[in-house]
XYZ file of C-alpha atoms in Angstrom:
305
model
C 58.725 7.122 -10.978
C 58.408 3.720 -9.309
C 59.755 5.119 -6.029
C 57.211 7.948 -6.145
C 54.359 5.508 -6.797
C 55.348 3.350 -3.845
C 55.508 6.424 -1.629
C 52.039 7.541 -2.755
C 50.644 4.083 -2.073
C 52.212 4.006 1.386
C 50.882 7.491 2.123
C 47.284 6.179 1.948
C 45.886 5.839 5.432
C 45.388 2.202 6.647
C 41.596 2.522 7.242
C 41.152 3.963 3.748
C 43.160 1.168 2.177
C 41.124 -1.349 4.172
C 37.860 0.154 2.912
C 39.091 0.117 -0.685
C 40.114 -3.532 -0.423
C 36.789 -4.443 1.195
C 34.883 -2.619 -1.552
C 36.849 -4.413 -4.303
C 36.150 -7.799 -2.678
C 32.472 -6.948 -2.232
C 32.083 -5.902 -5.889
C 33.615 -9.216 -6.982
C 31.067 -11.294 -5.063
C 29.006 -13.697 -7.164
C 25.745 -12.494 -5.596
C 26.449 -8.893 -6.512
C 27.413 -9.759 -10.091
C 24.298 -11.903 -10.572
C 22.075 -9.154 -9.156
C 23.292 -6.541 -11.657
C 20.619 -7.374 -14.331
C 17.878 -7.239 -11.680
C 19.165 -3.906 -10.360
C 19.269 -2.483 -13.896
C 15.676 -3.645 -14.461
C 14.645 -2.179 -11.074
C 16.153 1.215 -11.806
C 14.802 1.275 -15.374
C 11.298 0.115 -14.452
C 10.749 1.676 -11.020
C 13.243 4.354 -10.037
C 13.503 5.799 -13.571
C 9.779 6.554 -14.024
C 9.592 8.042 -10.522
C 12.516 10.347 -11.270
C 10.862 11.324 -14.553
C 7.605 12.150 -12.756
C 9.515 14.231 -10.206
C 11.354 16.177 -12.923
C 8.171 16.728 -14.949
C 6.462 18.204 -11.890
C 8.812 21.200 -12.128
C 8.196 21.840 -15.830
C 5.861 24.672 -16.998
C 2.180 23.836 -17.262
C 0.996 21.922 -20.375
C 4.524 21.355 -21.695
C 5.586 17.919 -22.918
C 9.338 18.431 -22.995
C 12.018 18.505 -20.317
C 14.015 21.336 -21.924
C 12.472 24.152 -19.860
C 13.600 25.997 -16.759
C 12.228 24.465 -13.522
C 9.268 26.233 -11.973
C 7.017 25.834 -8.934
C 3.966 26.924 -10.948
C 2.229 23.521 -10.727
C 2.614 23.259 -6.944
C 1.336 26.831 -6.559
C -1.746 25.922 -8.637
C -2.378 22.827 -6.506
C -2.174 24.654 -3.177
C -4.337 27.540 -4.422
C -7.126 25.295 -5.791
C -9.471 22.690 -4.324
C -7.250 19.641 -4.772
C -7.078 19.367 -0.988
C -10.616 17.911 -1.129
C -9.405 15.013 -3.281
C -6.455 14.421 -0.962
C -8.789 14.580 2.048
C -11.297 12.082 0.601
C -8.539 9.668 -0.388
C -6.903 9.904 3.033
C -10.172 9.490 4.930
C -11.371 6.536 2.841
C -7.953 4.865 3.160
C -7.955 5.235 6.963
C -11.587 4.101 7.386
C -11.114 1.149 5.027
C -7.955 0.046 6.847
C -9.577 0.224 10.300
C -12.772 -1.571 9.179
C -10.789 -4.280 7.411
C -8.769 -4.916 10.581
C -12.027 -5.426 12.510
C -13.629 -7.542 9.755
C -10.580 -9.657 8.960
C -9.572 -10.565 12.528
C -12.316 -13.166 13.225
C -12.051 -14.589 9.690
C -8.257 -14.799 9.910
C -8.470 -16.303 13.394
C -10.843 -18.981 12.102
C -8.589 -19.756 9.141
C -5.447 -19.920 11.278
C -6.753 -21.746 14.359
C -10.106 -23.440 13.757
C -10.029 -24.451 10.090
C -6.224 -24.860 9.913
C -5.997 -22.949 6.629
C -8.800 -24.904 4.975
C -8.111 -25.219 1.264
C -11.789 -24.764 0.365
C -12.146 -21.532 2.365
C -8.851 -20.249 1.006
C -10.008 -20.917 -2.568
C -13.321 -19.151 -1.911
C -11.416 -16.083 -0.748
C -8.745 -16.225 -3.452
C -10.837 -17.066 -6.535
C -12.365 -13.551 -6.873
C -8.833 -12.221 -7.348
C -8.661 -14.102 -10.658
C -11.517 -11.952 -11.995
C -10.843 -8.398 -13.113
C -11.516 -5.786 -10.437
C -13.702 -3.766 -12.813
C -15.799 -6.815 -13.719
C -16.439 -7.521 -10.019
C -17.380 -3.891 -9.409
C -19.818 -3.891 -12.318
C -21.349 -6.980 -10.710
C -22.086 -4.812 -7.679
C -23.576 -2.157 -9.993
C -25.962 -4.734 -11.473
C -26.892 -5.813 -7.950
C -27.450 -2.377 -6.416
C -28.740 -0.288 -9.323
C -32.437 0.647 -9.425
C -34.474 -2.211 -10.968
C -31.365 -4.367 -10.588
C -30.982 -7.724 -8.859
C -31.612 -6.536 -5.296
C -34.286 -3.937 -6.021
C -36.081 -6.150 -8.544
C -36.062 -9.187 -6.237
C -37.461 -7.249 -3.253
C -40.074 -5.617 -5.485
C -41.178 -8.967 -6.923
C -41.335 -10.755 -3.555
C -42.476 -8.041 -1.142
C -43.528 -5.092 -3.312
C -40.740 -2.953 -1.810
C -39.030 -0.262 -3.886
C -35.536 0.651 -2.713
C -34.040 4.112 -3.243
C -30.884 4.353 -5.307
C -28.026 2.603 -3.496
C -25.307 3.740 -5.893
C -23.305 6.912 -6.293
C -22.608 7.816 -2.659
C -19.786 7.473 -0.126
C -21.045 4.321 1.695
C -21.225 2.275 -1.522
C -17.695 3.414 -2.445
C -16.550 2.221 0.988
C -18.328 -1.093 0.369
C -16.431 -1.489 -2.895
C -13.110 -0.704 -1.217
C -13.766 -3.203 1.592
C -14.760 -5.897 -0.897
C -11.803 -5.295 -3.216
C -9.028 -5.033 -0.655
C -10.169 -7.625 1.905
C -7.632 -10.274 0.761
C -4.739 -7.826 1.134
C -5.564 -7.466 4.841
C -6.805 -10.997 5.476
C -3.897 -13.153 4.365
C -1.091 -11.201 6.113
C -3.268 -11.306 9.231
C -3.646 -15.093 8.904
C 0.144 -15.382 8.817
C 0.420 -13.083 11.843
C -2.067 -15.095 13.898
C -0.292 -18.317 12.874
C 2.813 -16.937 14.597
C 1.049 -17.058 17.995
C 2.304 -20.275 19.702
C -0.529 -22.447 20.959
C 1.401 -23.467 24.139
C 1.740 -19.770 25.000
C -2.042 -19.313 24.837
C -2.699 -22.468 26.840
C -0.176 -21.411 29.493
C -1.916 -18.040 29.811
C -5.293 -19.704 30.376
C -3.719 -22.103 32.905
C -2.342 -19.125 34.847
C -5.830 -17.655 35.194
C -5.982 -15.168 32.315
C -9.409 -14.614 30.788
C -10.162 -14.486 27.061
C -9.786 -10.681 26.818
C -6.418 -10.731 28.626
C -5.102 -13.469 26.315
C -6.233 -11.455 23.293
C -4.740 -8.205 24.569
C -1.511 -9.475 26.093
C -0.648 -12.494 23.931
C -2.449 -12.775 20.603
C -2.577 -9.133 19.502
C 1.124 -8.293 20.152
C 2.398 -11.529 18.619
C 0.154 -11.166 15.542
C 1.117 -7.501 15.084
C 3.612 -8.097 12.205
C 0.801 -9.521 10.063
C -1.592 -6.742 11.059
C 1.040 -4.106 10.306
C 1.872 -5.526 6.865
C -1.816 -5.875 5.954
C -2.565 -2.339 7.125
C 0.261 -0.808 5.098
C -0.717 -2.773 1.983
C -4.375 -1.798 2.298
C -3.711 1.860 3.059
C -1.311 2.366 0.148
C -3.555 0.528 -2.330
C -6.678 2.469 -1.311
C -4.839 5.794 -1.582
C -4.090 4.940 -5.220
C -7.472 3.374 -6.049
C -9.727 4.864 -8.704
C -12.221 2.268 -10.004
C -14.421 2.096 -6.893
C -15.105 5.848 -6.853
C -15.710 5.994 -10.627
C -17.861 2.856 -11.060
C -19.779 2.663 -7.776
C -19.587 6.334 -6.813
C -20.315 7.796 -10.247
C -17.734 10.509 -9.455
C -19.872 11.761 -6.555
C -16.554 11.703 -4.706
C -13.357 12.633 -6.546
C -10.283 10.868 -5.245
C -6.780 12.150 -5.925
C -5.979 9.293 -8.337
C -8.882 10.494 -10.514
C -7.429 14.012 -10.599
C -4.049 12.584 -11.610
C -5.627 10.558 -14.415
C -7.574 13.598 -15.636
C -4.450 15.756 -15.702
C -2.507 13.182 -17.708
C -5.322 12.331 -20.164
C -8.183 14.797 -20.737
C -6.331 17.936 -19.618
C -3.073 16.928 -21.379
C -1.195 18.621 -18.531
C 1.585 16.194 -17.678
C 3.463 18.585 -15.344
C 0.331 19.130 -13.212
C -0.356 15.370 -13.074
C 3.290 14.768 -12.143
C 3.082 17.344 -9.350
C -0.092 15.707 -7.963
C 1.525 12.262 -8.184
C 4.672 13.536 -6.464
C 2.646 15.022 -3.603
C 0.687 11.764 -3.258
C 3.922 9.740 -3.068
C 5.381 12.148 -0.503
C 2.166 12.058 1.578
C 2.022 8.248 1.620
C 5.756 8.004 2.315
C 5.565 10.485 5.199
C 2.580 8.720 6.801
C 4.096 5.257 6.440
C 7.516 6.330 7.763
C 5.857 8.168 10.681
C 3.896 5.029 11.551
C 6.966 2.802 11.299
C 9.032 5.209 13.428
C 6.449 4.907 16.231
C 6.675 1.112 16.285
C 9.381 -1.075 17.741
C 9.924 -3.256 14.676
C 12.637 -5.358 16.352
C 10.179 -6.398 19.043
C 7.265 -6.838 16.633
C 9.231 -9.126 14.361
C 10.677 -11.085 17.249
C 14.270 -9.892 16.939
C 14.197 -8.416 20.460
C 12.617 -9.937 23.573
């Protein structure tokens, strides 16, 4: 028996034995052993719910158990109804918000990174609103913009001007999105602009480059990692936002997150809500991966000259 075992061990190919030994050594590493609780928490708190949502999306409509045969009924209902409008509004608002925040945040981030040297007072002014609930801040805008509110009442008292209703339309929803998600674009952009070496800018000016050329050829490419991170954060968060459209828009525009909430709560149709959530995750994942595949990340993050 011992002779046979030795023969079997010797019959294993050298590369395979090398891989097995490497895997055993890797599994015994202290870092891997210490990371096991975190990995268990990650799978239980993040991967597990996502898998559950994916499985539920194939269950029959308005069923609360997982003991049914898989069906594509929910996806057929989605593609045959008007849910594409919710997806379209969410996608358009996410793209417009991301582009506008890039344009708005650049001069502010440039001032924070270069002129004010990350002034603590300015940073606190920008960060403090994050310590207040998002819904409370949005209701502050409602009190400001509603008829006979702060803005309308002040203009009427001072100038006798009556404003039309400023709430419950697409522009005010966009205003709420810009206001809410500005920090998520601004601070990554500040870090990106901080990565632009000052000697590099000065050398460009010394060689005769004008302000536009320095911006286009030096500052924008070197600050691109911060812009890219801020854009991805903003886009993903806006795609999943719901409060701005409900509070400021009064449901004049239905975003896809509102449809998902309705399916899970009022309609009590978990499989339909799971199917909508799965499609939203796939849509965001496809757009983000497509964007990342078009960019040279090694060059953007300075790993390749």
